[in-house]
Tab-separated table of C-alpha atoms in Angstrom:
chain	number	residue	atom	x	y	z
A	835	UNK	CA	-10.754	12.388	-18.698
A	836	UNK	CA	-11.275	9.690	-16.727
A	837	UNK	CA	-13.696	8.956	-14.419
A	838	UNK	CA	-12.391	7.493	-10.737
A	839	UNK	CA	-15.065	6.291	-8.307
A	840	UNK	CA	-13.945	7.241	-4.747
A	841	UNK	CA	-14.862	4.305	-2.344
A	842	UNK	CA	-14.191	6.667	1.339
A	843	UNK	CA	-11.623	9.019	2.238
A	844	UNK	CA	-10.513	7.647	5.802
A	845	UNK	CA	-6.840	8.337	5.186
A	846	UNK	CA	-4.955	11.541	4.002
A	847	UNK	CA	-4.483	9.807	0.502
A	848	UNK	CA	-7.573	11.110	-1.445
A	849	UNK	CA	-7.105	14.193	-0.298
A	850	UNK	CA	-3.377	14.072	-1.416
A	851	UNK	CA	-4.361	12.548	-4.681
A	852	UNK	CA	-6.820	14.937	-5.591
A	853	UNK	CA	-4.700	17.882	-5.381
A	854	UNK	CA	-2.235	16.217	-7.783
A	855	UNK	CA	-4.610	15.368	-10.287
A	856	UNK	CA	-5.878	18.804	-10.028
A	857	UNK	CA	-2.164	20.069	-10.333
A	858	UNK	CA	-1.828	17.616	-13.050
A	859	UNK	CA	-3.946	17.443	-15.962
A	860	UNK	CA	-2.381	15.810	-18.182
A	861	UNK	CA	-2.916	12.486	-15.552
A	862	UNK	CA	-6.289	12.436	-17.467
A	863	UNK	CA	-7.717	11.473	-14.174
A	864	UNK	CA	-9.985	12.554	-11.689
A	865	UNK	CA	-12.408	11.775	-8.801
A	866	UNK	CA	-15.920	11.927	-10.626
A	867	UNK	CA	-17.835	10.490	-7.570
A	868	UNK	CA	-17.810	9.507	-3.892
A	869	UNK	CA	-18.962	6.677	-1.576
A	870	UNK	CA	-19.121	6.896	2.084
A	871	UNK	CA	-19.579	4.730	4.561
A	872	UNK	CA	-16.141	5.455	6.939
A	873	UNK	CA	-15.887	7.331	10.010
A	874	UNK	CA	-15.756	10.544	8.479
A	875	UNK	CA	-18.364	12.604	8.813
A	876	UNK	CA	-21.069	14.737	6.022
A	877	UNK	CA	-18.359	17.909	6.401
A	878	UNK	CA	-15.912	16.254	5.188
A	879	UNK	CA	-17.341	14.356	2.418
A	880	UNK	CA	-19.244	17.195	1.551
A	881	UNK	CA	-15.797	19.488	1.202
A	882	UNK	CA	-14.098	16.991	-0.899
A	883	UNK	CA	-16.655	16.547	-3.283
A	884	UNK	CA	-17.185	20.482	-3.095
A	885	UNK	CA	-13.679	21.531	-3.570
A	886	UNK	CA	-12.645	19.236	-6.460
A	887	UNK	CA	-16.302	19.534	-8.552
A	888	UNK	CA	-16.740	15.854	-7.813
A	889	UNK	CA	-20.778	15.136	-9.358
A	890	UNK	CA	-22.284	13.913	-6.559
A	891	UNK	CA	-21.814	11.038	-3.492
A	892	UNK	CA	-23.018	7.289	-4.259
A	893	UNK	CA	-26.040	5.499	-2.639
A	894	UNK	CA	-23.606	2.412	-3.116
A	895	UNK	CA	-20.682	1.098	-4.785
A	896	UNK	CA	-22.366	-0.416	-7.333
A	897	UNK	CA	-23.966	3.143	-8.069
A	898	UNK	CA	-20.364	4.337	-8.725
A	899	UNK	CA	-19.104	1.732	-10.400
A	900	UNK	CA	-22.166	1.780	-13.273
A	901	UNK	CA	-20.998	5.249	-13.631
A	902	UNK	CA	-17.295	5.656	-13.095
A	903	UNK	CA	-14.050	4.421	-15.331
A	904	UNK	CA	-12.706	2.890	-12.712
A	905	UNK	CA	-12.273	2.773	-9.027
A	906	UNK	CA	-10.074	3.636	-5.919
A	907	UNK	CA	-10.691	2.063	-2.771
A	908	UNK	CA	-8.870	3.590	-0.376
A	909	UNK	CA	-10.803	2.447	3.375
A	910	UNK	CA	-7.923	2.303	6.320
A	911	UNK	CA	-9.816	-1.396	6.859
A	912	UNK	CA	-7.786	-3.487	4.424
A	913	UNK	CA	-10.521	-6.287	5.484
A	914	UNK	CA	-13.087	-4.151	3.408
A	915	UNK	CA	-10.956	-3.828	0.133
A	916	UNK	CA	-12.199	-7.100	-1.860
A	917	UNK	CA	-16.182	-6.626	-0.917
A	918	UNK	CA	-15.884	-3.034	-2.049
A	919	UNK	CA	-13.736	-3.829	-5.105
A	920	UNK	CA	-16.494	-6.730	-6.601
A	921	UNK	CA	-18.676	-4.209	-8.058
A	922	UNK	CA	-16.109	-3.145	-9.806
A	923	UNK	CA	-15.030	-6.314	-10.929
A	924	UNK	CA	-18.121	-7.319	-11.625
A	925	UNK	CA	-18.261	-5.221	-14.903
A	926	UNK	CA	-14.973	-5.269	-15.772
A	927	UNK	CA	-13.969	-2.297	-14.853
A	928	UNK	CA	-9.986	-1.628	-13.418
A	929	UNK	CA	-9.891	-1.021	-9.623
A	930	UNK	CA	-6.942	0.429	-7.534
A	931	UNK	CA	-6.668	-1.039	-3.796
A	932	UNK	CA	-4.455	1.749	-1.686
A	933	UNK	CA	-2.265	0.318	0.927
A	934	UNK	CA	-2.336	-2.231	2.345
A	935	UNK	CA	-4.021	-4.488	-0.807
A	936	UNK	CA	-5.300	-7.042	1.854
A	937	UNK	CA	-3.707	-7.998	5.251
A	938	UNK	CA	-5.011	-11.720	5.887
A	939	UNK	CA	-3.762	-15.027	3.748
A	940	UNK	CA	-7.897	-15.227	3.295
A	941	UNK	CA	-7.988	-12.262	1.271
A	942	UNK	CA	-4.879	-13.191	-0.663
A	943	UNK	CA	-6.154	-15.841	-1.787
A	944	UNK	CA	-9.523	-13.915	-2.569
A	945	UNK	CA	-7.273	-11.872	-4.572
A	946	UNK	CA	-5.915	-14.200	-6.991
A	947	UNK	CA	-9.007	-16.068	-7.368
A	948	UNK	CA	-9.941	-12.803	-9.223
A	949	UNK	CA	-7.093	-12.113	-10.721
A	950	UNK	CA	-7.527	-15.420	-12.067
A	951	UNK	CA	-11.155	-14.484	-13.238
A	952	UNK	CA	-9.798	-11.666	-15.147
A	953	UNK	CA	-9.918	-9.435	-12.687
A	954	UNK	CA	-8.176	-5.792	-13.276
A	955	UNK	CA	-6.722	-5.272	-9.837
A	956	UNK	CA	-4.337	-3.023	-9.389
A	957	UNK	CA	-2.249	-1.053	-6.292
A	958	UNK	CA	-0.849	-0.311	-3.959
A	959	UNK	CA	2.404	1.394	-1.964
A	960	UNK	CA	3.462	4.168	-4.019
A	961	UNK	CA	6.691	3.971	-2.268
A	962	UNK	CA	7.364	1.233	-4.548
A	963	UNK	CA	8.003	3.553	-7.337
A	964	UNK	CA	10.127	6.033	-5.648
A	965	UNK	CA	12.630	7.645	-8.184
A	966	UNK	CA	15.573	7.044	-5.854
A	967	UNK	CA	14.595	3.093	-6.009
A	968	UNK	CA	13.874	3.268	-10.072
A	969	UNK	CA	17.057	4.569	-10.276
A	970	UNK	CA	19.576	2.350	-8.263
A	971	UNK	CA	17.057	0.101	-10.323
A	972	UNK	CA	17.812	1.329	-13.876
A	973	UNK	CA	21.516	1.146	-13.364
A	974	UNK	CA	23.395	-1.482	-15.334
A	975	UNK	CA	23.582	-4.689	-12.958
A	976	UNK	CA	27.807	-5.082	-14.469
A	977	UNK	CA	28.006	-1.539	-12.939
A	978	UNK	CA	26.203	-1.625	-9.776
A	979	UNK	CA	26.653	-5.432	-8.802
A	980	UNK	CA	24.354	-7.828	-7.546
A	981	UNK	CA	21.929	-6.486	-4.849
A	982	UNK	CA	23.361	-8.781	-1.577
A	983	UNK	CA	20.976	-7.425	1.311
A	984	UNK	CA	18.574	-4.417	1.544
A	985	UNK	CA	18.193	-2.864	4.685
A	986	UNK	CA	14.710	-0.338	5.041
A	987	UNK	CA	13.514	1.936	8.113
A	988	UNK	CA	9.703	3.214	8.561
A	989	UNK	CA	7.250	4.261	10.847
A	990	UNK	CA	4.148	4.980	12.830
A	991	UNK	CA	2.929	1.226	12.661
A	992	UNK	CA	3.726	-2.391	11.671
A	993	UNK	CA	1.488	-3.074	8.426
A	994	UNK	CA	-0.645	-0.228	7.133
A	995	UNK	CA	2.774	1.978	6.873
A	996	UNK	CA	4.762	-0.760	7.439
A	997	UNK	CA	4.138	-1.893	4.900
A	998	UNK	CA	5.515	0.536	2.761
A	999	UNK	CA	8.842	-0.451	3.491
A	1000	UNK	CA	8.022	-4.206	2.846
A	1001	UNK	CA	7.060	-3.092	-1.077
A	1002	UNK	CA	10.395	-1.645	-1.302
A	1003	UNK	CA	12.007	-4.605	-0.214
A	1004	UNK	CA	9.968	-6.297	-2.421
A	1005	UNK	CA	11.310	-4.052	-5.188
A	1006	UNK	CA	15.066	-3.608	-4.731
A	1007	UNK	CA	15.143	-7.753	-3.908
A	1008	UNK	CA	14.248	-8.556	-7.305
A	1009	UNK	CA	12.501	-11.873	-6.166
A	1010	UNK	CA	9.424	-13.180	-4.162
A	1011	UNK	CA	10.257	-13.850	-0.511
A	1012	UNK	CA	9.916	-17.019	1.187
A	1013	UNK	CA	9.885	-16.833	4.613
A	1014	UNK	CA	10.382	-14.082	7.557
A	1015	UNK	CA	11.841	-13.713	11.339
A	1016	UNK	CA	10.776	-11.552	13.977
A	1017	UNK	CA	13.831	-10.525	15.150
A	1018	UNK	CA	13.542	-8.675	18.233
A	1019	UNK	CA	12.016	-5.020	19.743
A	1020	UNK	CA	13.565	-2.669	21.638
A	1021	UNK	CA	11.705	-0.098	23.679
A	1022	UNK	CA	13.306	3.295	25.138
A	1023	UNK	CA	11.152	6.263	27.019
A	1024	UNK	CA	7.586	6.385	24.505
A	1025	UNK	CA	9.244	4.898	21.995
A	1026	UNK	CA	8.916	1.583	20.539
A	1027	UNK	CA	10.646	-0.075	17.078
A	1028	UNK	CA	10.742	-3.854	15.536
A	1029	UNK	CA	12.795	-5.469	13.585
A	1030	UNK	CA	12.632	-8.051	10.870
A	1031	UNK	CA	14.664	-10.440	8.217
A	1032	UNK	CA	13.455	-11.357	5.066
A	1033	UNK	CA	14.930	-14.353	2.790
A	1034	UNK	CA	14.163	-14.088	-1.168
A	1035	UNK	CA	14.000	-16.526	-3.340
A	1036	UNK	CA	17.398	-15.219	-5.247
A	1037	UNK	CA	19.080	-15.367	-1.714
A	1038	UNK	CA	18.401	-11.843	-1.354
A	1039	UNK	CA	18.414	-10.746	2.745
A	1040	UNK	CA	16.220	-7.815	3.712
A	1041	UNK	CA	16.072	-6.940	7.153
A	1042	UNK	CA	13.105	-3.562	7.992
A	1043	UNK	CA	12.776	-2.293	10.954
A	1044	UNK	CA	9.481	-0.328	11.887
A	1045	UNK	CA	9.162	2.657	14.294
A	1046	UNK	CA	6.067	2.136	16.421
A	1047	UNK	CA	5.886	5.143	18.111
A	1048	UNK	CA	5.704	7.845	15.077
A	1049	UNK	CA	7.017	8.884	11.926
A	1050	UNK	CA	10.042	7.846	10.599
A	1051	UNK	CA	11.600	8.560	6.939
A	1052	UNK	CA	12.197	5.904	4.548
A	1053	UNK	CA	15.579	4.830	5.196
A	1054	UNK	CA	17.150	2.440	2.339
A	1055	UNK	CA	20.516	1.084	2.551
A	1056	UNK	CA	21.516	-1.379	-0.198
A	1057	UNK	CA	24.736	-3.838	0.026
A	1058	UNK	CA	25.426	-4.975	-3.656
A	1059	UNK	CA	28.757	-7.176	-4.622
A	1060	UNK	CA	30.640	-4.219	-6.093
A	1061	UNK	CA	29.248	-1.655	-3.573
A	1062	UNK	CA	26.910	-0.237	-0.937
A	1063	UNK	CA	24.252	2.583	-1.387
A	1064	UNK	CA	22.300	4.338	0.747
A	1065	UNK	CA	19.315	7.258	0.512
A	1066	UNK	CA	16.286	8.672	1.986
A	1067	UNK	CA	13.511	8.459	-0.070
A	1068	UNK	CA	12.035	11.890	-1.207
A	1069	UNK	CA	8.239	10.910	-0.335
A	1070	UNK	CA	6.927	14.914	-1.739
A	1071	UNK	CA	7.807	12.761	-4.862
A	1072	UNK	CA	6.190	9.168	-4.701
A	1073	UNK	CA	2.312	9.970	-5.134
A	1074	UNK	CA	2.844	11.683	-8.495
A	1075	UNK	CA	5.246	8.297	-9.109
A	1076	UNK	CA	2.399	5.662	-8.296
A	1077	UNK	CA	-0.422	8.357	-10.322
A	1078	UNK	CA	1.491	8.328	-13.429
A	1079	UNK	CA	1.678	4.767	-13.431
A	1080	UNK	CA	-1.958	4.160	-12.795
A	1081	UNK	CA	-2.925	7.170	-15.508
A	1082	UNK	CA	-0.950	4.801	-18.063
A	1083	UNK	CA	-2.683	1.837	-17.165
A	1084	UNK	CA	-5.872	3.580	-17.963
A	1085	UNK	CA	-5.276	4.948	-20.820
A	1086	UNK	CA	-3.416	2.252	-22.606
A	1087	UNK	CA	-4.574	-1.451	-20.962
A	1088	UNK	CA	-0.750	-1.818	-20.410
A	1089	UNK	CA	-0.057	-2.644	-16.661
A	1090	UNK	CA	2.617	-0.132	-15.208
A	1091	UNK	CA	1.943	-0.992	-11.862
A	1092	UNK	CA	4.102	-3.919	-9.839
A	1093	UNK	CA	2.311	-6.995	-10.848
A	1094	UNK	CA	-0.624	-8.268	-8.082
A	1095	UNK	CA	1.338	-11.147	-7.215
A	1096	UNK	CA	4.376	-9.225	-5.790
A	1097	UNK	CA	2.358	-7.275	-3.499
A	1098	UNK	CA	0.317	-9.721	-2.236
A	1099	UNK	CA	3.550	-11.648	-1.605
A	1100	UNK	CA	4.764	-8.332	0.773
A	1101	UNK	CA	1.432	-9.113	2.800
A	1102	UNK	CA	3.014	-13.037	3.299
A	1103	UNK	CA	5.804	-12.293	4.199
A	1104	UNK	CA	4.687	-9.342	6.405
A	1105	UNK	CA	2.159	-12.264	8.053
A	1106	UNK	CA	4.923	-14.758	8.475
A	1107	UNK	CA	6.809	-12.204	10.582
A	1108	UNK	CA	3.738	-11.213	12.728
A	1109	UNK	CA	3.491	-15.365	13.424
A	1110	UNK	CA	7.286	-15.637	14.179
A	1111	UNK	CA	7.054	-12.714	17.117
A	1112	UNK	CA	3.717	-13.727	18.338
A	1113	UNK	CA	3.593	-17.350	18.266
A	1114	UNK	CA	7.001	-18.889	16.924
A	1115	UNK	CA	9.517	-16.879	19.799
A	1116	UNK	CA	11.529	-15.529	16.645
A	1117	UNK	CA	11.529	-18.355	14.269
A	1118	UNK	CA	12.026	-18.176	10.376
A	1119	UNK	CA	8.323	-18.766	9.456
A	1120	UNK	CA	7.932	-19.669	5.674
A	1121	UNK	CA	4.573	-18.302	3.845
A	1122	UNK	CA	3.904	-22.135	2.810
A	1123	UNK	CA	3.557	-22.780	6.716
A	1124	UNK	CA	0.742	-19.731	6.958
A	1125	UNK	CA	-2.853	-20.790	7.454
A	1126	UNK	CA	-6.206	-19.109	6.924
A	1127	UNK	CA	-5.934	-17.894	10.621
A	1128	UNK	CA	-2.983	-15.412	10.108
A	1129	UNK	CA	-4.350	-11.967	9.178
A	1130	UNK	CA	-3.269	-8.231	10.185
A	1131	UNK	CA	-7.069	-7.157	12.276
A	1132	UNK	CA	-7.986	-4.398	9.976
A	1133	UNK	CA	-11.057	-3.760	11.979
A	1134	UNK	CA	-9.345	-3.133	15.477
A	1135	UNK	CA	-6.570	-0.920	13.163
A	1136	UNK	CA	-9.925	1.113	11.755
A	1137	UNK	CA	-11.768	1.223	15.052
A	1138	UNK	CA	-8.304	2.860	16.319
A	1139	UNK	CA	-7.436	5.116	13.417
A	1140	UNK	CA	-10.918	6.315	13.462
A	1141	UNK	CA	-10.981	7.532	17.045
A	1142	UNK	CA	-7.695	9.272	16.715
A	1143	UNK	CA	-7.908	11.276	13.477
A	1144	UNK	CA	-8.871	14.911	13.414
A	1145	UNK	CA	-10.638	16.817	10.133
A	1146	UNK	CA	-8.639	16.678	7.783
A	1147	UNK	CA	-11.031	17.353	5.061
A	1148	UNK	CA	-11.328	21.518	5.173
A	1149	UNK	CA	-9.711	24.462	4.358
């Protein structure tokens, strides 16, 4: 079994995860120990660690990673993931950044600086993996055509669920994007949505548009030279699909994971739309014209989660 060193449980995921690797044994995986330092309080630390027979809550990271397999960070402040990775890194051990992986063109380039190290960095939406994407995926490309332009709905906010639908662009595309447009907003009663167009490298369009105002379904329609597809992604499904993968990785070396460099390039493009609605009225912004000033404020996103979340961590 191995050993996973929890780095906070600000979001629903751990919680979520833990059940399934309880469910689940033959993941090989489990939460061994826990490090704390979110806005959630001794209750609910104290109930995860209680209810899945974690050993015990970390003084510090390093403290976990000395005596985990590897770790999950999984702090809503994506501005936090590389600091709280390093110990990890540090003695080579495999760490898994949740969602987002990091939100400013600083931290990407942290992240491949790393990578480039030797670095085992792995992550991140698990929406990526969805069966009804592997799928339309696995079909024969003589059968299903060319994919022409993807077309992706989600909610509740523009990057750290947003950005779920940006991985699955990301995915069905086939290619690394190069540049991004805000395209406009549209606001009716308490409700606000955004919307967004892509350009991949292939010539691949994607166009997402993100619900502001609460949860929305992943939405995927796909345009493809012979025909069109469309599907709501069954997301009861995806955790087990991103688990599996990681449970692989662990116990074989083999990376089953999307490769670092396609998610970080979902944050880019992501950041060149943020800089085409707030500074470029609309224009196609490509991510070579990004500078170490664009970043998605993971600190004002915490500072805001944190104040509206409820315990979630009881029975």
């Amino acid at each position: 079994m191995k050993k996973i060193g929890l780095v906070n449980i600000d979001t629903s995921h751990p919680f979520s995860w833990a059940q399934k690797m309880a469910e689940n044994p033959e993941l090989d995986i489990q939460y061994s120990m826990l490090f704390s330092d979110g806005f959630r309080g001794d209750d609910e630390v104290n109930w995860i660690i209680d209810k899945y027979n974690m050993e015990g809550r970390a003084e510090t990271i390093a403290e976990l990673a000395e005596k985990c397999d590897a770790g999950f960070v999984q702090s809503c402040n994506w501005e936090k993931h590389v600091e709280q990775a390093l110990p990890f890194i540090e003695r080579g051990k495999p760490v898994l950044l949740d969602k987002p992986l990091v939100g400013s063109v600083k931290d990407i380039k942290k992240i491949r600086e790393l990578v480039a190290g030797g670095a085992k960095i792995i992550g991140s939406s698990s929406a990526r993996y969805a069966a009804e994407i592997q799928d339309f995926l696995a079909q024969p490309v003589d059968e299903r055509g060319e994919v022409v332009a993807v077309y992706g709905e989600s909610g509740v906010d523009e990057f750290n669920y947003g950005v779920h639908i940006g991985e699955i662009l990301s995915e069905l595309a086939g290619a690394p994007a190069v540049s991004c447009r805000f395209v406009g907003a549209t606001e009716r009663e308490d409700g606000k949505c955004e919307l967004y167009n892509v350009r991949f490298a292939n010539g691949v369009i994607g166009t997402y548009c993100t619900y502001l105002s609460g949860w929305r379904p992943f939405n995927v329609s796909i345009m493809t030279t012979k025909s069109s597809t469309c599907f709501k992604i069954d997301s009861s499904k995806i955790y087990m699909a991103l688990l599996t993968r990681v449970s692989e990785y662990l116990k074989t070396g083999e990376v089953k994971t999307a490769d670092v460099e396609k998610i970080l390039n979902v944050s880019e493009f992501m950041l060149c739309g943020k800089r085409s609605r707030d500074f470029e009225n609309g224009r196609e912004v490509k991510i070579e014209e990004l500078s170490d000033d664009d970043k998605f404020d993971g600190y004002a996103f915490e500072k805001a989660y944190g104040s509206a979340s409820s315990v979630i961590y009881k029975d």
